Tab-separated table of C-alpha atoms and ligand atoms in Angstrom:
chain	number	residue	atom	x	y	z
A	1	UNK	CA	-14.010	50.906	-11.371
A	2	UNK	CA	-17.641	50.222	-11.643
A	3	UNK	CA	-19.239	46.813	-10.550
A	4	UNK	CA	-19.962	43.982	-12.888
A	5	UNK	CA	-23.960	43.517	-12.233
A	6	UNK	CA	-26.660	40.555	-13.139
A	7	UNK	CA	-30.006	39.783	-12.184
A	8	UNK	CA	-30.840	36.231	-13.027
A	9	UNK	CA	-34.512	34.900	-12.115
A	10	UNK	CA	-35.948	31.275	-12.269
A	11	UNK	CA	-37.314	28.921	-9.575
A	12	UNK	CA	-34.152	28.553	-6.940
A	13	UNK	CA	-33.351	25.368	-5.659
A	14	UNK	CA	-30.514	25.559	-2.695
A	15	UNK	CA	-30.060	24.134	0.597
A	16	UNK	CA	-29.606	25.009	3.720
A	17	UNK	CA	-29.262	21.930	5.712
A	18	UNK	CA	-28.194	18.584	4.972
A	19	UNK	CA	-30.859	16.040	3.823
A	20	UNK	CA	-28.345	13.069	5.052
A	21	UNK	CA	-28.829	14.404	8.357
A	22	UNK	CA	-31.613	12.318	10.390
A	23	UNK	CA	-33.743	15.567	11.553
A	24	UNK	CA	-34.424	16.819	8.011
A	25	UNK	CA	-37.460	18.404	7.213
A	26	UNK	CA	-38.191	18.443	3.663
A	27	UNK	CA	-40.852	20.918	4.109
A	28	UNK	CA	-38.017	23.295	4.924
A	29	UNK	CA	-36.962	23.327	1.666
A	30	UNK	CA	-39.271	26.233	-0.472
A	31	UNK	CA	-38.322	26.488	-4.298
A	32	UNK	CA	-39.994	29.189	-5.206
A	33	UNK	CA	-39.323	31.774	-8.283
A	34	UNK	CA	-36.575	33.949	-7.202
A	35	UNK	CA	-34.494	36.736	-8.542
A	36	UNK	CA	-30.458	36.744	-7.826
A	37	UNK	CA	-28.311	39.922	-7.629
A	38	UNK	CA	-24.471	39.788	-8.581
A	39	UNK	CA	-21.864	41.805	-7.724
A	40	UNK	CA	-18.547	40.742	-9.828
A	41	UNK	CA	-19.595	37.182	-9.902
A	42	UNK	CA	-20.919	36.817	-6.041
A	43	UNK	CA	-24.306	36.402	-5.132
A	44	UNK	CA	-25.252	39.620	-3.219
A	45	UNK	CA	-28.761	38.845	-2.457
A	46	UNK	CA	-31.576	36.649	-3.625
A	47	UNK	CA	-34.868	38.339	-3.204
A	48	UNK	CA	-38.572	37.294	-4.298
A	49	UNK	CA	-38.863	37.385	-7.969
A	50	UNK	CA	-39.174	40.822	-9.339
A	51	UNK	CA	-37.715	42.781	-6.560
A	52	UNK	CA	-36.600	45.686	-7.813
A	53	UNK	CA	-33.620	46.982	-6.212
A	54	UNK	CA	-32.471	50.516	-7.134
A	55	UNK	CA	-28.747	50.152	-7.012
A	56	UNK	CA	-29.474	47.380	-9.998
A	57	UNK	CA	-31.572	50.342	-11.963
A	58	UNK	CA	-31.013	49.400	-16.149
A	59	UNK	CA	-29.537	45.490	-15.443
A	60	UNK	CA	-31.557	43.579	-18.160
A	61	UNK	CA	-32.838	40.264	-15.931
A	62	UNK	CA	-31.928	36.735	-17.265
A	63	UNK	CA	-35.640	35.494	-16.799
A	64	UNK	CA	-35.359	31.510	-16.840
A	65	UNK	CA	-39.481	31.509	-16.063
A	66	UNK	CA	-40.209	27.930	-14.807
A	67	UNK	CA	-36.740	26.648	-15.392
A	68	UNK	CA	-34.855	24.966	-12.248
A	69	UNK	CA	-31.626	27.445	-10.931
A	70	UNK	CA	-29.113	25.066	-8.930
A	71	UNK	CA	-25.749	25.639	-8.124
A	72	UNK	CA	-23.378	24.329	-10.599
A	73	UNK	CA	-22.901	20.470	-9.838
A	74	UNK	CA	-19.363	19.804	-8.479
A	75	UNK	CA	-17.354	16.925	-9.914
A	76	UNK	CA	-15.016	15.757	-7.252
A	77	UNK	CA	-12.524	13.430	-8.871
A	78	UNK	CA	-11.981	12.955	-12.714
A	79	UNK	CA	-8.918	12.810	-15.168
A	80	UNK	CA	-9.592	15.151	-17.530
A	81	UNK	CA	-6.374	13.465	-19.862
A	82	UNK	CA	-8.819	10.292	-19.785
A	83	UNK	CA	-11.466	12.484	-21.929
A	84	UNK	CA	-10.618	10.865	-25.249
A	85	UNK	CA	-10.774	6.972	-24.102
A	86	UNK	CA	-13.943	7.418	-22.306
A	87	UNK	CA	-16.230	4.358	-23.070
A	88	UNK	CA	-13.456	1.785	-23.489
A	89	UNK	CA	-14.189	-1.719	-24.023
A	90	UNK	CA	-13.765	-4.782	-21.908
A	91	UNK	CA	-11.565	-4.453	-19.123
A	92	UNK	CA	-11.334	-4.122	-15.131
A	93	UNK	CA	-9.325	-1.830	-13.884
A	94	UNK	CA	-5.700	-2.675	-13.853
A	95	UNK	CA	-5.725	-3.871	-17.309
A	96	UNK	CA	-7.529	-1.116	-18.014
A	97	UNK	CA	-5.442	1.425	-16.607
A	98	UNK	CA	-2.538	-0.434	-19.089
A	99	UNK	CA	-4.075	-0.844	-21.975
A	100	UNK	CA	-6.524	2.133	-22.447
A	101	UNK	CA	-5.348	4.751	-19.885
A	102	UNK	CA	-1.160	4.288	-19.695
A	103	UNK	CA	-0.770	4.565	-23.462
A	104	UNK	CA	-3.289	7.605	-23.541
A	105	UNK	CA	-1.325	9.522	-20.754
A	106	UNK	CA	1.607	9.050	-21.863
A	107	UNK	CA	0.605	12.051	-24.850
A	108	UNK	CA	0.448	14.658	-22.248
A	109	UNK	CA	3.782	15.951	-22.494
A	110	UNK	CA	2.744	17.665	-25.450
A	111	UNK	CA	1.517	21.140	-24.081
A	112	UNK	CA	-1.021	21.564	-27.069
A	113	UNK	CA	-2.115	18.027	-27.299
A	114	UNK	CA	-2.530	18.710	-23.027
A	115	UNK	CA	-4.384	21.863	-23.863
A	116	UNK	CA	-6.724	20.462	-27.011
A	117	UNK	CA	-8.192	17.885	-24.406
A	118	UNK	CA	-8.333	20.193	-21.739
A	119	UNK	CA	-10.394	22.403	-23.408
A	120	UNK	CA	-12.384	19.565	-25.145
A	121	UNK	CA	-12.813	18.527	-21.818
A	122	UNK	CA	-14.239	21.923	-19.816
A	123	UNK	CA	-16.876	22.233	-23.116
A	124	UNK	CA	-18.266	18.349	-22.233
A	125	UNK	CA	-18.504	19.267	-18.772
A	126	UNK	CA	-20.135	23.042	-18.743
A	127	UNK	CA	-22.567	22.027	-21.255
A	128	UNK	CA	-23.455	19.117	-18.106
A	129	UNK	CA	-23.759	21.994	-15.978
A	130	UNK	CA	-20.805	21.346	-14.037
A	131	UNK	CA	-19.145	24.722	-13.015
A	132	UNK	CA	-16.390	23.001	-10.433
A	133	UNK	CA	-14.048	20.075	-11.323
A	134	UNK	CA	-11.061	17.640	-9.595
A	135	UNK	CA	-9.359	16.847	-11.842
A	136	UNK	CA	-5.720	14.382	-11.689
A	137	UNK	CA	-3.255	15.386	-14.253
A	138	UNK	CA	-0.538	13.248	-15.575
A	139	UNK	CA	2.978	13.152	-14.388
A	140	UNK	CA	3.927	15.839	-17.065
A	141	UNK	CA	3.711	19.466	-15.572
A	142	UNK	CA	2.514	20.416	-19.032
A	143	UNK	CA	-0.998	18.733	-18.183
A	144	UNK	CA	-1.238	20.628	-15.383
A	145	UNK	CA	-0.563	24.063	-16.587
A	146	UNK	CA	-2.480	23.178	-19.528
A	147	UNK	CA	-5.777	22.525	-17.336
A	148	UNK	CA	-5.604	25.424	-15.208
A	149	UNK	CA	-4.830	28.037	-18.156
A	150	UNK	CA	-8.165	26.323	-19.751
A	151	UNK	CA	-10.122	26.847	-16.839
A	152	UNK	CA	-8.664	30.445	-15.776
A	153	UNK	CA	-9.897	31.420	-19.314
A	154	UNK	CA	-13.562	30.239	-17.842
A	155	UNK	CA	-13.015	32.082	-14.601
A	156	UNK	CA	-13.403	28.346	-13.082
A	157	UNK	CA	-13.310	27.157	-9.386
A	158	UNK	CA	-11.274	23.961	-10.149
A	159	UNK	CA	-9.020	21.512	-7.771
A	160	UNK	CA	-5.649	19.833	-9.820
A	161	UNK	CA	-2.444	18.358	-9.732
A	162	UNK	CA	0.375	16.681	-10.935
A	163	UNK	CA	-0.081	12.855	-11.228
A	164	UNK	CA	2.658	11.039	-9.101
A	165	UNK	CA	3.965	7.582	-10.080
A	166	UNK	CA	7.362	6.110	-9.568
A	167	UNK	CA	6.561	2.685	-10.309
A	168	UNK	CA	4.177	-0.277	-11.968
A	169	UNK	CA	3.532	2.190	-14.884
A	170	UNK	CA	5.450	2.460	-18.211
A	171	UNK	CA	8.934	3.533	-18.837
A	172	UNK	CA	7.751	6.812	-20.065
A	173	UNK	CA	5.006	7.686	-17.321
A	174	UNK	CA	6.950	7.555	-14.382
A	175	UNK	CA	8.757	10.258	-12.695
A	176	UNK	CA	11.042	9.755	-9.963
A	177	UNK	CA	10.544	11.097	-5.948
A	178	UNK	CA	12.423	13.695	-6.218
A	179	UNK	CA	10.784	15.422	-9.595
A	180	UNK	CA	7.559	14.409	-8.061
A	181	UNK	CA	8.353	16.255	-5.541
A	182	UNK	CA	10.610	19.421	-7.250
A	183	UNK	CA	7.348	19.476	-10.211
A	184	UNK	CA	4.481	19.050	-7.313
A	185	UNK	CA	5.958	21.894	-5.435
A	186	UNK	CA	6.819	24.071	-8.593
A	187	UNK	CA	3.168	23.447	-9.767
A	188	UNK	CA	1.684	24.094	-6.596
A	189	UNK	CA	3.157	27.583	-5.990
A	190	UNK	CA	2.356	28.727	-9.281
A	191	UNK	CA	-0.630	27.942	-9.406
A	192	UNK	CA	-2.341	27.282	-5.721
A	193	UNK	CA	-5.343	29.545	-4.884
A	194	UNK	CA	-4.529	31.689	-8.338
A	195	UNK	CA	-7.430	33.350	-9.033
A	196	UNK	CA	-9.817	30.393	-9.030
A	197	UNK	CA	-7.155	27.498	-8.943
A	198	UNK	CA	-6.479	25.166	-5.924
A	199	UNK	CA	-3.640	22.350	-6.016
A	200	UNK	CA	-4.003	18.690	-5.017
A	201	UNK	CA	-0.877	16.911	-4.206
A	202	UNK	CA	-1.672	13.622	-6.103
A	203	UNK	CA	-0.236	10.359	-5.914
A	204	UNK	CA	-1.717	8.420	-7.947
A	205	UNK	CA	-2.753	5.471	-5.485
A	206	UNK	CA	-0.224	3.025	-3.222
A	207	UNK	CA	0.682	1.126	-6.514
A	208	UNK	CA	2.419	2.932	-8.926
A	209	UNK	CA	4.325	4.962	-5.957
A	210	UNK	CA	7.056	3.819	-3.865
A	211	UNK	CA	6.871	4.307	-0.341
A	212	UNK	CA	10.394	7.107	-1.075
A	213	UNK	CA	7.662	8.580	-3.081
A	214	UNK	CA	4.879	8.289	-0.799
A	215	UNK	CA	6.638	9.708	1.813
A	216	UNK	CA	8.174	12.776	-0.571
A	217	UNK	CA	4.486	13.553	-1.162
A	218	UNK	CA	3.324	13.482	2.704
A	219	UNK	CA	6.528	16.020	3.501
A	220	UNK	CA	5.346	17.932	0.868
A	221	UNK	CA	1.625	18.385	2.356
A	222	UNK	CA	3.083	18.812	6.062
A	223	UNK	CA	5.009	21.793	4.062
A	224	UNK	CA	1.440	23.046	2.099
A	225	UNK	CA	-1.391	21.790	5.108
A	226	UNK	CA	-3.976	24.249	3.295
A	227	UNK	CA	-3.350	22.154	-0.261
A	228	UNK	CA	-6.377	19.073	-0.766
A	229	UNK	CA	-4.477	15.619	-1.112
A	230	UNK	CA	-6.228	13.653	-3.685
A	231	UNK	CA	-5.617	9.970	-4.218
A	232	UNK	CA	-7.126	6.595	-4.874
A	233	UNK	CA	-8.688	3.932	-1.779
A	234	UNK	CA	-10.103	0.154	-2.184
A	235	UNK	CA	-11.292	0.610	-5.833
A	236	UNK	CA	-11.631	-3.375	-7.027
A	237	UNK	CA	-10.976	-6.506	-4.854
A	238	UNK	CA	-7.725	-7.437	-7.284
A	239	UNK	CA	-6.420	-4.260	-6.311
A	240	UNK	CA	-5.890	-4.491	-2.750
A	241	UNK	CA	-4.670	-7.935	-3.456
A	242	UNK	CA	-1.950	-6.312	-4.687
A	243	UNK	CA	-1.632	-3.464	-2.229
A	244	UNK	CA	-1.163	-6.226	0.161
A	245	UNK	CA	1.681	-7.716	-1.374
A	246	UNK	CA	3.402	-4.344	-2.190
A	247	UNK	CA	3.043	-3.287	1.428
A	248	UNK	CA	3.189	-6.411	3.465
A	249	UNK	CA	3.836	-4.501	6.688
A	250	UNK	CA	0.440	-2.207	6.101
A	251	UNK	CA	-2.862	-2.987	8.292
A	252	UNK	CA	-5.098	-2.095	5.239
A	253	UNK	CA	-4.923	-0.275	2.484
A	254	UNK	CA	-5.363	3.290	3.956
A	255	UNK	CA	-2.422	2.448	6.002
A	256	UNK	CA	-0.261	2.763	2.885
A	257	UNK	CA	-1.213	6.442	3.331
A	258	UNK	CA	-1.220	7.026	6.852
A	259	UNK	CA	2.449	5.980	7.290
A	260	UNK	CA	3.510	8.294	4.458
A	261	UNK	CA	1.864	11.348	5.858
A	262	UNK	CA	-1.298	11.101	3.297
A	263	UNK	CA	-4.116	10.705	5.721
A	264	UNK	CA	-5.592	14.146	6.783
A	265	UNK	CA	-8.553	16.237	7.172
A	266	UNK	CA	-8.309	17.670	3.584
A	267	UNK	CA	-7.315	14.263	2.675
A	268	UNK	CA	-9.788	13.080	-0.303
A	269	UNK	CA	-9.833	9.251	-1.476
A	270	UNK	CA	-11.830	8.239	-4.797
A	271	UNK	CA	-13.971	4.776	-4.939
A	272	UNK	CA	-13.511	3.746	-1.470
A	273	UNK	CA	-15.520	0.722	-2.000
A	274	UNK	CA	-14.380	-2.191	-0.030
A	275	UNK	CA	-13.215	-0.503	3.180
A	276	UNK	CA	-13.131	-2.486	6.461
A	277	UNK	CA	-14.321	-0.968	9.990
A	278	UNK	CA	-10.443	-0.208	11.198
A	279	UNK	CA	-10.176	1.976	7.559
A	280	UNK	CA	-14.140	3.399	8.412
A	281	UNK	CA	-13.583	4.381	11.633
A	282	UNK	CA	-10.023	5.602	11.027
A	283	UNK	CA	-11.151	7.812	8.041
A	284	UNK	CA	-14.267	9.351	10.126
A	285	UNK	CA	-12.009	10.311	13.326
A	286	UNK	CA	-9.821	12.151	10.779
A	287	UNK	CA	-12.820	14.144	9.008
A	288	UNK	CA	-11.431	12.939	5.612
A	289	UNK	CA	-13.440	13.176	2.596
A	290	UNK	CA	-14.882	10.234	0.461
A	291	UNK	CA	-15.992	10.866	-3.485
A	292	UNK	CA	-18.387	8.508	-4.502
A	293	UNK	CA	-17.989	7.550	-8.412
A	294	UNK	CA	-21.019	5.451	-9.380
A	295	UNK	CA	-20.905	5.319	-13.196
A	296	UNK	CA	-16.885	4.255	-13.112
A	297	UNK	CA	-17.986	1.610	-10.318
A	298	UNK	CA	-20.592	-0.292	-12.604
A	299	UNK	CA	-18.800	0.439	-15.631
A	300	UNK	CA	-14.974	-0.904	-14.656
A	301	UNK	CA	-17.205	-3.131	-12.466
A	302	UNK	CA	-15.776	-2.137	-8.936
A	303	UNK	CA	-18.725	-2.262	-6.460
A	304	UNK	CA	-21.044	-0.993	-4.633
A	305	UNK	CA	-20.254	2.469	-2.309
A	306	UNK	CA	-22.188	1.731	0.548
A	307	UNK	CA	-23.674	5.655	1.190
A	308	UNK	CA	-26.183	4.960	4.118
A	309	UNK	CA	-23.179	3.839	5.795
A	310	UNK	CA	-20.711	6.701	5.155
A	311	UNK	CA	-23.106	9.474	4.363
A	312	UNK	CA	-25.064	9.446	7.896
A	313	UNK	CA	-21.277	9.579	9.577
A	314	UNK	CA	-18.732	12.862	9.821
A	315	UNK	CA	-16.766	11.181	6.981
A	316	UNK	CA	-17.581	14.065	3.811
A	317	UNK	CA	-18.552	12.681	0.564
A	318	UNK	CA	-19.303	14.019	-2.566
A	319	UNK	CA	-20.051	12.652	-5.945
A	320	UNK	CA	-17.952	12.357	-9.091
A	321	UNK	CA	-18.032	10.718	-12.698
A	322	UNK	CA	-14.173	9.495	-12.693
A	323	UNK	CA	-13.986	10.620	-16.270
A	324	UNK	CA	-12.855	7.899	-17.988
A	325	UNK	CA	-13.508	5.250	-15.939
A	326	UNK	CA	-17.040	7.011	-15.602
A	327	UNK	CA	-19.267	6.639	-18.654
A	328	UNK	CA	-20.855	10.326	-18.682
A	329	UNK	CA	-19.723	13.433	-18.253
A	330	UNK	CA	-23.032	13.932	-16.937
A	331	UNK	CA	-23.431	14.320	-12.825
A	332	UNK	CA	-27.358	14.263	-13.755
A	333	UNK	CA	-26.530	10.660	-15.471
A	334	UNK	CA	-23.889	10.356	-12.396
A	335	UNK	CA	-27.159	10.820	-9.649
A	336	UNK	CA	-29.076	8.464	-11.458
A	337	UNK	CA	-26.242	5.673	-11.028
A	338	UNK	CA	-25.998	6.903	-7.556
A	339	UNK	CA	-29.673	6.136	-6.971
A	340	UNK	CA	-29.336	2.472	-8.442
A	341	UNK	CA	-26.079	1.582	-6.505
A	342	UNK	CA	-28.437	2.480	-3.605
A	343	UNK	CA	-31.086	0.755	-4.913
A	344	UNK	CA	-29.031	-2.324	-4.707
A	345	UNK	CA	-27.938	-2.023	-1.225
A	346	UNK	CA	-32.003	-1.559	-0.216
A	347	UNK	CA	-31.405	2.387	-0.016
A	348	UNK	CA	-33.717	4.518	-2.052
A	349	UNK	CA	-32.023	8.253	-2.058
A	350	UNK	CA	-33.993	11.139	-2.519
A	351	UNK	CA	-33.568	13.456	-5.028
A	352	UNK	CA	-33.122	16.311	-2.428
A	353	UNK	CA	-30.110	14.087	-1.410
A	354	UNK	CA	-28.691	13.361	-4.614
A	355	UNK	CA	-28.680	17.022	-5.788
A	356	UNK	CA	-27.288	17.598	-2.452
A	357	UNK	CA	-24.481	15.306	-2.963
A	358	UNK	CA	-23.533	16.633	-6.654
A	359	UNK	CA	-23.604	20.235	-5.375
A	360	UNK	CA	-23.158	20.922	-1.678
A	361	UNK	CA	-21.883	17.309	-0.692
A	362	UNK	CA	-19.176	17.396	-3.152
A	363	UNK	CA	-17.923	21.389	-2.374
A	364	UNK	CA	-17.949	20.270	1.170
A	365	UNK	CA	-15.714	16.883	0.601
A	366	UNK	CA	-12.874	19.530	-1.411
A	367	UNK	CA	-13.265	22.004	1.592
A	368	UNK	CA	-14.587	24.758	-1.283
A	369	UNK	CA	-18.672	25.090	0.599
A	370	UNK	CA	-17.562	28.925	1.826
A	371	UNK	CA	-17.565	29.670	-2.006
A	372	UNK	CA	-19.358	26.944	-4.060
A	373	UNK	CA	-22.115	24.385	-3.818
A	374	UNK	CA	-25.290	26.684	-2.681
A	375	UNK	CA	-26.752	29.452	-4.120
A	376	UNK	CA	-26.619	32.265	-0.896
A	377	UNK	CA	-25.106	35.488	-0.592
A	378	UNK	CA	-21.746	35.434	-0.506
A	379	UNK	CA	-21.321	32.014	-2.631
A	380	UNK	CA	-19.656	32.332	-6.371
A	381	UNK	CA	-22.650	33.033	-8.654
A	382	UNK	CA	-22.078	29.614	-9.946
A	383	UNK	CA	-24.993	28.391	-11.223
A	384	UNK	CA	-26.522	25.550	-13.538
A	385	UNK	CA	-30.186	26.397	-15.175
A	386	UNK	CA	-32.549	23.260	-15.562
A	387	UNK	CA	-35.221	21.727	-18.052
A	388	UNK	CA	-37.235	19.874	-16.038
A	389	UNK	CA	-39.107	18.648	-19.426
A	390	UNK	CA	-36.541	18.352	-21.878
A	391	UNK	CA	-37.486	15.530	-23.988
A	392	UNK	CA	-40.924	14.185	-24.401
A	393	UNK	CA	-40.173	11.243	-22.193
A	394	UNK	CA	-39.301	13.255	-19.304
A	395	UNK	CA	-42.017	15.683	-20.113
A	396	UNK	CA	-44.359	13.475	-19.894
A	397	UNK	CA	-43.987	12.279	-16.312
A	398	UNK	CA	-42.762	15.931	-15.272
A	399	UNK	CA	-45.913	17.632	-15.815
A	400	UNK	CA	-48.045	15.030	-14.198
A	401	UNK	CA	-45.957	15.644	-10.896
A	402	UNK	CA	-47.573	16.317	-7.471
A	403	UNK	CA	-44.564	18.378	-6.299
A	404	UNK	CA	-41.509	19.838	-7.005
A	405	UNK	CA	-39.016	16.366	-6.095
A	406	UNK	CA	-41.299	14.076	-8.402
A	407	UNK	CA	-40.958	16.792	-11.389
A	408	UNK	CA	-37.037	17.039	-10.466
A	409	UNK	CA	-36.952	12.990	-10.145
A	410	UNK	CA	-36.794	12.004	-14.119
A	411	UNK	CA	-34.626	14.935	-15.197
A	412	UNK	CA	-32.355	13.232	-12.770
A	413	UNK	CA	-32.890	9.631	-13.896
A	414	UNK	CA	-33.095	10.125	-17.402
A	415	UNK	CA	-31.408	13.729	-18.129
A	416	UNK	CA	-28.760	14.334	-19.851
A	417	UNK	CA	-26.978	17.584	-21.410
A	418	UNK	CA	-30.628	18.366	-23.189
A	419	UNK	CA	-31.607	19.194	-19.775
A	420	UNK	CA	-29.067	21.671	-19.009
A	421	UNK	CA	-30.666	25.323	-20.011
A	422	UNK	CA	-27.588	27.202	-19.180
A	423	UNK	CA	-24.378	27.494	-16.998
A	424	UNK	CA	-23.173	30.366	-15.360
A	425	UNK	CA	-19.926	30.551	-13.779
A	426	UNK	CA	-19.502	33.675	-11.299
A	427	UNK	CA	-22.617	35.192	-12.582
A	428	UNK	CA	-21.119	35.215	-16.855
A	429	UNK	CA	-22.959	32.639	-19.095
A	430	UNK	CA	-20.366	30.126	-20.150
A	431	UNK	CA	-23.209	27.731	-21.438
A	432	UNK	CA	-26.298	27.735	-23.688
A	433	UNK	CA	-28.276	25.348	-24.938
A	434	UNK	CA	-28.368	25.146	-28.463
A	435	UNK	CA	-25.954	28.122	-28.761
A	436	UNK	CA	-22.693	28.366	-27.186
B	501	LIG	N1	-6.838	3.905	-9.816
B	501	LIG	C1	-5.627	4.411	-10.144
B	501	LIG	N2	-5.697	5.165	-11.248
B	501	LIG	C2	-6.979	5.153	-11.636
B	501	LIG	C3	-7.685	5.764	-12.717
B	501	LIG	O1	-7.130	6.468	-13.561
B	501	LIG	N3	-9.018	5.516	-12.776
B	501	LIG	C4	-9.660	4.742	-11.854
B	501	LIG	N4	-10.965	4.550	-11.970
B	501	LIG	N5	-9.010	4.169	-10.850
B	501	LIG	C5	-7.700	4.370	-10.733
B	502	LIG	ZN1	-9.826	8.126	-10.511
């Protein structure tokens, strides 16, 4: 059968090291116009722009001139059934997990209702320029099958899974430990490195699952090591209040994990705020992964992720917009919220290290770097195309800039899906601005 081919051209931004690492050279970094080759949707070569290579002889060239090319940004933890109660009013988070995000779940055991916001929600989040999602589910199976069929039809890399809870939740949003465990497994070997598709066992977080349930979950992982294991971990104060009543017997709140079987290497814990050195030090020996989830933080009013900490240290972490406890779909709006929780704790990020975070960090923290993240051969032609003046009050500090981080710097402080040219996912154009 002959090869699918594209040449797509554009200043390249991708990295090769990691600028959270303390021998960093940002001279290293050279974003210069470049021209990619694909083979079936994997990067085969990038070459200087307008290398002509003969075995690509009659491929028309996607020419994106001065336009940025990044890999696709990488949102590691969302809840793609939360899409339609985004922005909801008033609440922290337990009472707003009841009143806005219980009653809202509990619809998901509709397939087409599951697939209508599943759909709704891949559209919000390609036209970010977000190629690669985690998404949690709810404890219907239909949501799940529902959100991988959506993104199979994209040819998506995406993480998902069931949504375990056995207790603390409604009558009709809880599932017991054994169908958590029957519909995890059933879910996981349909659908586990399908095409695109990876499963993460998910309980919920230590709350709304008994420790039977807890436990079912951990055998289940020992059973399917190579699956992700996606929870929740010291979110809001309140909360691990009550984590410490439900499990009087745990030394912290990753504990509650541990001594189910839910701590490991490809182990990843959302928020992961207010963690104390025993649950720091405990979560680095391991190699477990952190996501960072800035806009939900200030908007549910969490905290403040402490990233100089955790970044500098062998703990992973990537960056995510908790859709909808997050207030954008956006991981350009996401980076700027990143910057300011920073900013708070005396840290000013760079914008190398905040597009590092939303691409590479985050494909590194769901153990998916060998195919997404950068843009080198090899790597899922993946790709998200950016305006670096795309509005007149970005413009006009963009073009004034002395180099290429100070032109990037207010697309990624005041961006938003204007900015986003195009997305590619394995080299097809899923995405264009003011068409698709
Ligand atoms: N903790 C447990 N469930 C949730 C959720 O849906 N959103 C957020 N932000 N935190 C949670
Ligand atoms: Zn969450």
């Amino acid at each position: 059968m002959s090869k699918d081919k594209k040449i797509i051209e554009g200043r390249v931004l991708s990295f090769d090291k990691n600028p959270f690492d303390k021998d960093f050279d940002l001279s290293s970094l050279k974003i210069q116009r470049k021209r990619i080759f694909v083979i079936d949707g994997i990067i085969n070569s990038i070459e200087e722009a307008n290398f002509n290579r003969s075995d690509f002889n009659n491929i028309e060239v996607m020419d994106y001139g001065e336009h940025l090319i990044s890999a696709g940004f990488v949102d590691a933890h969302v809840h793609y059934p939360q899409t339609a109660i985004i922005a909801s009013w008033g609440k922290r988070l337990i009472d707003w997990l009841n009143v806005y995000t219980f009653p809202e779940e509990m619809k998901f055991n509709n397939l087409n209702y599951a697939s209508e916001i599943a759909n709704r929600y891949l559209n919000f989040s390609l036209s970010s320029g977000t190629t690669t999602v985690a998404s949690y589910c709810t404890i219907h199976p239909e949501s799940v099958n529902a959100f991988f069929e959506a993104a199979a039809a994209y040819n998506m890399c995406v993480v998902a899974g069931k949504t375990c809870m056995d207790r603390n939740a409604p009558e009709g949003l809880c599932d017991t430990t054994k169908s958590a465990y029957d519909d995890s497994k059933a879910l996981l070997e349909a659908w586990h490195k399908k095409g695109r598709a990876h499963y993460a066992i998910t309980p919920r977080f230590s709350p709304t699952s008994t420790p039977d349930q807890l436990s079912a979950l951990g055998a289940l992982w020992a059973e399917y090591p190579d699956c992700l294991m996606q929870t929740h971990l010291s979110e809001q104060v309140d909360e691990i209040d009550w984590v410490r009543k439900l499990f009087p017997k745990a030394r912290d709140y990753l504990d509650t994990y541990e001594t189910f079987g839910l701590l490991g290497t490809r182990g990843v814990y959302g928020h992961a705020i207010h963690l104390e050195a025993r649950e720091i030090d405990r979560l680095n020996e391991v190699g477990a992964s952190l996501i960072h989830c800035p806009t939900s933080n200030t908007f549910i009013g969490s905290g403040l992720f402490d990233i100089a900490r955790l970044a500098s240290r062998s703990t992973k972490v990537g960056l995510a917009t908790d859709i909808g406890g997050g207030s954008s779909f956006s991981m350009l709006r996401t980076m700027a919220c990143a910057y300011e929780i920073a900013q708070l704790r005396g840290i000013a990020l760079h914008p190398a290290q905040l597009m590092w975070l939303a691409t590479q960090g985050s494909a590194k923290a769901l153990h998916l770097d060998d195919q997404i993240g950068s843009l080198t051969a090899g790597m899922a032609a993946d790709l998200v195309v950016l305006d670096l003046s795309s509005t007149p009050a970005i413009s006009q500090r963009s073009t004034r800039a002395n180099d290429i981080w100070e032109e990037l710097f207010p697309t990624i402080m005041m961006g938003d899906d204007r900015a986003i040219v195009a997305t590619h996912v394995a080299g097809e154009k899923v995405y264009q601005r003011g068409v698709i």
